[in-house]
Coordinates of C-alpha atoms and ligand atoms in Angstrom, one line a residue:
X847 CA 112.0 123.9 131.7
X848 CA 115.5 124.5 133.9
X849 CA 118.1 123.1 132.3
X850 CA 121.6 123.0 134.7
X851 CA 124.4 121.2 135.4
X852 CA 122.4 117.9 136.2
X853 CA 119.9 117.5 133.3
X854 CA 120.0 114.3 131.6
X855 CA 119.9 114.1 127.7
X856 CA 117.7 111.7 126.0
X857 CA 117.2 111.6 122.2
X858 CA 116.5 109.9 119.0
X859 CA 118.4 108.9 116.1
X860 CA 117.2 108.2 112.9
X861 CA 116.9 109.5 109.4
X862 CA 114.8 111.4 108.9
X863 CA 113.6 112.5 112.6
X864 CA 111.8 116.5 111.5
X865 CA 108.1 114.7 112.1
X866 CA 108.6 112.2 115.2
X867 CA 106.4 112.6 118.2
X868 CA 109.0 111.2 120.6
X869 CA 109.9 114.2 122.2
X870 CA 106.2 114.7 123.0
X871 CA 106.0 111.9 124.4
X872 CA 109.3 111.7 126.6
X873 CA 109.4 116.0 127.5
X874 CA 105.9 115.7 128.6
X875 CA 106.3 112.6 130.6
X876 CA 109.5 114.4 132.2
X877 CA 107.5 117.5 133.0
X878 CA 104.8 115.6 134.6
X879 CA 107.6 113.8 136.6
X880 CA 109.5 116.7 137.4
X881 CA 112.3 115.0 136.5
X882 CA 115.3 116.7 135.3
X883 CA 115.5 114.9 131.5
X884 CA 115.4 116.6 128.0
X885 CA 114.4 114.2 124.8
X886 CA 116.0 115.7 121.5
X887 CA 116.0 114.3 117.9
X888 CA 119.5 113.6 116.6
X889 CA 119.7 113.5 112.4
X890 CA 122.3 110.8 112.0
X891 CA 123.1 110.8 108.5
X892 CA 124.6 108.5 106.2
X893 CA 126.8 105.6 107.5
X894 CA 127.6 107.2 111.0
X895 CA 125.4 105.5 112.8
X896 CA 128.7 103.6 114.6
X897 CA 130.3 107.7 115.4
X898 CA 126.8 108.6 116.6
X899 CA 126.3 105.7 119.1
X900 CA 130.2 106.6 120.5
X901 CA 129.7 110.1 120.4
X902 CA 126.4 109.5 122.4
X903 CA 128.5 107.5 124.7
X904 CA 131.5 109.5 125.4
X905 CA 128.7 112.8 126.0
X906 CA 127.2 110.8 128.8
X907 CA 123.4 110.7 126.8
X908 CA 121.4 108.9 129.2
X909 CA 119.5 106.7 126.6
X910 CA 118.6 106.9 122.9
X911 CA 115.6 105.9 120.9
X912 CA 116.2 104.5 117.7
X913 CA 114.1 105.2 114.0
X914 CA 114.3 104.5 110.5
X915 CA 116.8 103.3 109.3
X916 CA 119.0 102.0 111.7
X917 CA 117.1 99.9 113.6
X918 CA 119.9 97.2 112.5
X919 CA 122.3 98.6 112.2
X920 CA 123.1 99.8 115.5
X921 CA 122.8 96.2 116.7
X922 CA 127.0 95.3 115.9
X923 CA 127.5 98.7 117.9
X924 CA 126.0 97.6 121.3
X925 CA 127.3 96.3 124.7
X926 CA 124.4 93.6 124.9
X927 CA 120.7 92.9 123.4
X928 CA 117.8 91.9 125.4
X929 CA 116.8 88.7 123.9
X930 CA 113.5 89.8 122.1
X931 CA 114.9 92.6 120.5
X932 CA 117.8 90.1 119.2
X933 CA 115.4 87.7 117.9
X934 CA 113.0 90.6 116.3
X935 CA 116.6 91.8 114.9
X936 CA 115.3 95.1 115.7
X937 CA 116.7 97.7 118.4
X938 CA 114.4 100.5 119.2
X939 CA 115.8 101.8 122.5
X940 CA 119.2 102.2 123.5
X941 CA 120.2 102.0 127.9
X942 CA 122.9 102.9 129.1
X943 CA 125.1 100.7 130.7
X944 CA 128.6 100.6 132.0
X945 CA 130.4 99.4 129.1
X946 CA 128.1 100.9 126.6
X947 CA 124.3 100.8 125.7
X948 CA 122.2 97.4 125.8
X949 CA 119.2 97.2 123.3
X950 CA 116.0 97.0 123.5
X951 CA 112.9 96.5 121.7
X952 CA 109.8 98.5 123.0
X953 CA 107.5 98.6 119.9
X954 CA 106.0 94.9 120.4
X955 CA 105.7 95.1 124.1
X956 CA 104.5 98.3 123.3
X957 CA 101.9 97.3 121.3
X958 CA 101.1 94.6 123.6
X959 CA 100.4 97.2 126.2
X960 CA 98.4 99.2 123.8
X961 CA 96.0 96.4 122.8
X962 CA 95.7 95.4 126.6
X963 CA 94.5 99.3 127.2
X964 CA 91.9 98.6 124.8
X965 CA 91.2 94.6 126.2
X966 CA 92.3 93.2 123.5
X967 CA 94.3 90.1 124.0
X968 CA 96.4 87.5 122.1
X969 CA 96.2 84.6 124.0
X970 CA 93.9 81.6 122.9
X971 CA 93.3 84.4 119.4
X972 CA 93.0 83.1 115.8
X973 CA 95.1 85.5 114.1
X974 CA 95.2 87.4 110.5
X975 CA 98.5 89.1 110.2
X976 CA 98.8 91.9 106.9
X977 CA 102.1 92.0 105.9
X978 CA 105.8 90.5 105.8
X979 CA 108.1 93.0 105.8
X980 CA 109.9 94.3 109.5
X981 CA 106.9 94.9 111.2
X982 CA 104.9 92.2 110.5
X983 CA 107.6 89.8 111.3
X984 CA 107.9 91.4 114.9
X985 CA 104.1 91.1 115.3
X986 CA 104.5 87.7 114.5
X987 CA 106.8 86.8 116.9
X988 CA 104.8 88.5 119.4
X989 CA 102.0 86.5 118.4
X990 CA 104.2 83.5 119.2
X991 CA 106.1 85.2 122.7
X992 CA 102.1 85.7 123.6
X993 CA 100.4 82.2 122.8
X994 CA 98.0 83.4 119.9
X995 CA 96.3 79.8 118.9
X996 CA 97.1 80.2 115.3
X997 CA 98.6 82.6 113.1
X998 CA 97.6 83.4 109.5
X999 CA 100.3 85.7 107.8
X1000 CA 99.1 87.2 104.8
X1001 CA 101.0 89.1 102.2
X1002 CA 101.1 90.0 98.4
X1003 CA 103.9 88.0 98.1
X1004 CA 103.7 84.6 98.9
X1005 CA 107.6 84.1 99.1
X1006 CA 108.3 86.6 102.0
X1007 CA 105.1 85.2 103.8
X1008 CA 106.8 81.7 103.8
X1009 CA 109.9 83.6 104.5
X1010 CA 108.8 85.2 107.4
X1011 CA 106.7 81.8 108.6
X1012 CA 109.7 79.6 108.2
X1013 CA 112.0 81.6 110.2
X1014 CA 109.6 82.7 112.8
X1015 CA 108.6 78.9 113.8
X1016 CA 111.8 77.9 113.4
X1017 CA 113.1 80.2 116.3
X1018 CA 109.9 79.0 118.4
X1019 CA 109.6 75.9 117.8
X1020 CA 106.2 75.7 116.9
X1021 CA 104.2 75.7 113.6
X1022 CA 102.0 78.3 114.2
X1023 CA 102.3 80.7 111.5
X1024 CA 100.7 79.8 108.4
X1025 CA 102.3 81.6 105.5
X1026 CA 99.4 82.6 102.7
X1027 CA 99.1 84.7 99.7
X1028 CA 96.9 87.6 100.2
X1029 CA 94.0 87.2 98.0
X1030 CA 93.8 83.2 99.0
X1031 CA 91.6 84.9 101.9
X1032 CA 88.6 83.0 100.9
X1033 CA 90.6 79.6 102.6
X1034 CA 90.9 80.9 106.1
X1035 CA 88.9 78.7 108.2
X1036 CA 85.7 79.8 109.3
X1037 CA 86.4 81.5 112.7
X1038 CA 86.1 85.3 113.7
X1039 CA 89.6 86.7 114.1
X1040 CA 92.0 89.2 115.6
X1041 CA 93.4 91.1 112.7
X1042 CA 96.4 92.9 112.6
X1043 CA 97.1 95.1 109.8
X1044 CA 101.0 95.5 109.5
X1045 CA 101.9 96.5 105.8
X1046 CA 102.1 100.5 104.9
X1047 CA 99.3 99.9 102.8
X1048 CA 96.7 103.0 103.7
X1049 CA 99.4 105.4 105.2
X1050 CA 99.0 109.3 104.4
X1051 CA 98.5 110.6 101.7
X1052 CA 97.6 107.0 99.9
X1053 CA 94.3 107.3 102.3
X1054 CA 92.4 105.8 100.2
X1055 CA 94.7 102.6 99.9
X1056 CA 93.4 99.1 101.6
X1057 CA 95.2 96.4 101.7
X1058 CA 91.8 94.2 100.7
X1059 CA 89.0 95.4 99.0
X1060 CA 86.9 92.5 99.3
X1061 CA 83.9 93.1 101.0
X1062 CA 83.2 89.6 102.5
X1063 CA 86.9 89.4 104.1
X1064 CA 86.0 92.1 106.4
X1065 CA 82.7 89.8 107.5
X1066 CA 85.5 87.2 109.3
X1067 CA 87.5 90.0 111.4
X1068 CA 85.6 90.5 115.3
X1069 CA 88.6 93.2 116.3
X1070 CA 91.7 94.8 114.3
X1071 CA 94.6 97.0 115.4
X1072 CA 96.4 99.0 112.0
X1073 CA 100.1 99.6 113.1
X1074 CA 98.9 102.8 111.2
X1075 CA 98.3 105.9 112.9
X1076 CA 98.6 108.7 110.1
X1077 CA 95.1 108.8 109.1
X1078 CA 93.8 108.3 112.6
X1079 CA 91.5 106.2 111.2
X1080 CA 92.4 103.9 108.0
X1081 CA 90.5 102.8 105.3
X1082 CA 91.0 99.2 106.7
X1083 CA 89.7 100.4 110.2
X1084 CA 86.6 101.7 108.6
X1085 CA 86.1 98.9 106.7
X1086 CA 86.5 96.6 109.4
X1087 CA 83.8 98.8 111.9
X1088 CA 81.5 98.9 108.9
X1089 CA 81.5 95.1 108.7
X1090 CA 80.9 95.0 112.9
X1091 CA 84.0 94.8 114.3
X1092 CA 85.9 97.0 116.5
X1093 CA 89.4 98.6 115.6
X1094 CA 92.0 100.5 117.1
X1095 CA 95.6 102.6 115.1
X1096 CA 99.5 102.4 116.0
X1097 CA 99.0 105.9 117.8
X1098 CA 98.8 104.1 121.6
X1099 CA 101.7 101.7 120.2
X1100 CA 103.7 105.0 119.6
X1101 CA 102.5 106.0 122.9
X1102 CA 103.5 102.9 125.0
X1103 CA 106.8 102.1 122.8
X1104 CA 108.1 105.5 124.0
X1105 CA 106.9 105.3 127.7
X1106 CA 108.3 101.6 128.3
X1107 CA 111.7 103.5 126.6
X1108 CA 111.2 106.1 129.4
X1109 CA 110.9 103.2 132.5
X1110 CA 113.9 101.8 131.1
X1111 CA 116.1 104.1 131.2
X1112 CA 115.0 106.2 134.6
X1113 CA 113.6 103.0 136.4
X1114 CA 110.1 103.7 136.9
X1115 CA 106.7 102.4 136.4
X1116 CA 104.5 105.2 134.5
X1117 CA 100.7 105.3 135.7
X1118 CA 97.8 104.9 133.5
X1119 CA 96.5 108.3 134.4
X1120 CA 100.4 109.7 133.3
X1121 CA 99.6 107.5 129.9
X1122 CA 96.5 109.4 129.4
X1123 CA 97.5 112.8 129.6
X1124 CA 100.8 111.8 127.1
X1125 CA 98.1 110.7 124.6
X1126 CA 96.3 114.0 124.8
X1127 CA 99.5 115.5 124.0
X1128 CA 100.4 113.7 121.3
X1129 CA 96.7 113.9 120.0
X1130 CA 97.1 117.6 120.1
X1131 CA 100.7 117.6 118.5
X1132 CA 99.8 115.4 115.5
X1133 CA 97.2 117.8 113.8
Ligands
LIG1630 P1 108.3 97.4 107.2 O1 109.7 96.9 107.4 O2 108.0 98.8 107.7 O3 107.2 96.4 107.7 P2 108.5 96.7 104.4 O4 109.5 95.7 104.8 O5 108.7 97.6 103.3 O6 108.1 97.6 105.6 O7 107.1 95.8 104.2 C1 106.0 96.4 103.6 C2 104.9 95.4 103.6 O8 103.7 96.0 103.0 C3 105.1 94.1 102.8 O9 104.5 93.0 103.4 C4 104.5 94.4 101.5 O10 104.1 93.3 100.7 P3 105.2 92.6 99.7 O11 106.0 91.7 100.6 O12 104.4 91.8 98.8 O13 106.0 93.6 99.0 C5 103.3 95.2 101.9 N1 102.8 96.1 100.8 C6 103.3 97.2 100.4 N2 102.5 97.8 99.4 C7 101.5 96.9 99.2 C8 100.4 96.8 98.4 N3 100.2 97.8 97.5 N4 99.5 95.8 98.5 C9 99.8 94.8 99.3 N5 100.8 94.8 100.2 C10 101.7 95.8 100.1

């Protein structure tokens, strides 16, 4: 790689950054490209998230991705917010602008294109959604954005599930998301669902972990996606392919979140093939 007078810097800020994949993804795609763009991580530490967004501004970095745990609270520290990233409440990727950076949110429609990659859709879907905490809350408002017939949001508590229900329909309009407690499985209604497993339940090292044990909950689920990608496959994905149904990790969300990051800010459309070869990369990079 040349680096001269013209490169463009990228990067990530976060806490703490040592284990992201990001600058696979976004070094790789730039080599591909042949375009002249580095990706680095950026340990922002503390409360300087405000200093790191102006200091970032003021060096000219081209666009920022942003991680754990200032996905908020960057938000007060922007120019503008695309309108799904301001309802999620969640800011993921930072573009430049001429004022200062706009926010964006690329892990939903990222895992929209993941799922479509694997022909799963949402549309028309009766859906089981694991979870209440951020991530579940921005799958269900994808759920909602994409026209899913009917969502189920289960979680161990039954207070953030109504939570997370009442605020998501409210912003929609629509009472689609049906707040229940997690082991009230047994009074879904008898349909085969999309299931999408959005807690941290199952994440390394706590391989064993599952989210359900039940045998016979795993009899209603026809396809799953786990937001997880660290083990490649979870003991909910097994469980679910033992029981019949197809499931997919978080590793192509990871994937897409990072390459629609990368259209934003150059102004490009990455192929398929391009995709491909990033998730060999990554693959490779993980172990
Ligand atoms: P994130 O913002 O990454 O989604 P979070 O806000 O900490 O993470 O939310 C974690 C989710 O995992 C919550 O839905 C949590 O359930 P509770 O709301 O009941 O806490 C769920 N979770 C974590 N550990 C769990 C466990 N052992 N069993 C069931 N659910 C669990």
């Amino acid at each position: 790689m040349k680096i001269d007078g013209k490169t463009r810097v990228c990067g990530l800020i976060g806490n703490p950054v040592e284990h992201t994949l990001s600058p696979v993804i976004h070094n790789h795609l730039a080599k591909i490209e042949n375009r002249n763009l580095v990706y680095v991580p950026f340990l922002v530490e503390g409360d300087r998230v405000k200093e790191a967004i102006e200091g970032a501004y003021a060096l000219n970095i081209y666009g920022l991705n942003v991680t754990v745990p200032y996905k908020s609270a960057v938000i007060p520290h922007l120019k503008e917010i695309d309108k799904l990233a301001g309802n999620i409440g969640a800011v993921n990727t930072l573009v430049r602008t001429e004022n200062g950076y706009k926010g964006y949110n690329t892990d939903m429609p990222g895992l929209l294109r993941a799922m479509e990659s694997e022909n799963y859709t949402i549309r028309g879907e009766s859906v089981i959604l694991l979870g209440a905490g951020g991530a579940a809350r921005a799958v269900a408002m994808l759920c909602m954005e994409q026209g899913a017939k009917e969502v189920f949001l289960l979680n161990r508590s039954m207070e953030k599930a109504i939570a997370v229900a009442k605020e998501v329909n409210g912003i929609y309009k629509e009472e689609k998301i049906v707040p229940m407690k997690l082991t009230d499985y047994r009074m879904l209604p008898e349909r085969r669902y999309l299931a999408i497993q959005a807690t941290s339940v199952g994440l390394y090292p706590n391989v064993e972990d599952v989210v359900l044990m039940e045998e016979e909950f795993y009899d209603k689920i026809a396809a799953a996606v786990d937001l997880i990608y660290n083990p490649y496959e979870t003991r909910f994905m097994s469980m679910v392919k033992a029981h019949g149904g197809r499931a997919m990790n978080g590793l192509k969300m990871l994937l897409y979140q990072g390459i629609i990051a990368y259209e934003l800010w150059n102004d490009v459309t990455v192929s398929q093939e391009t995709a491909e070869k990033i998730l060999i990369k990554m693959k490779e990079e993980r172990k």
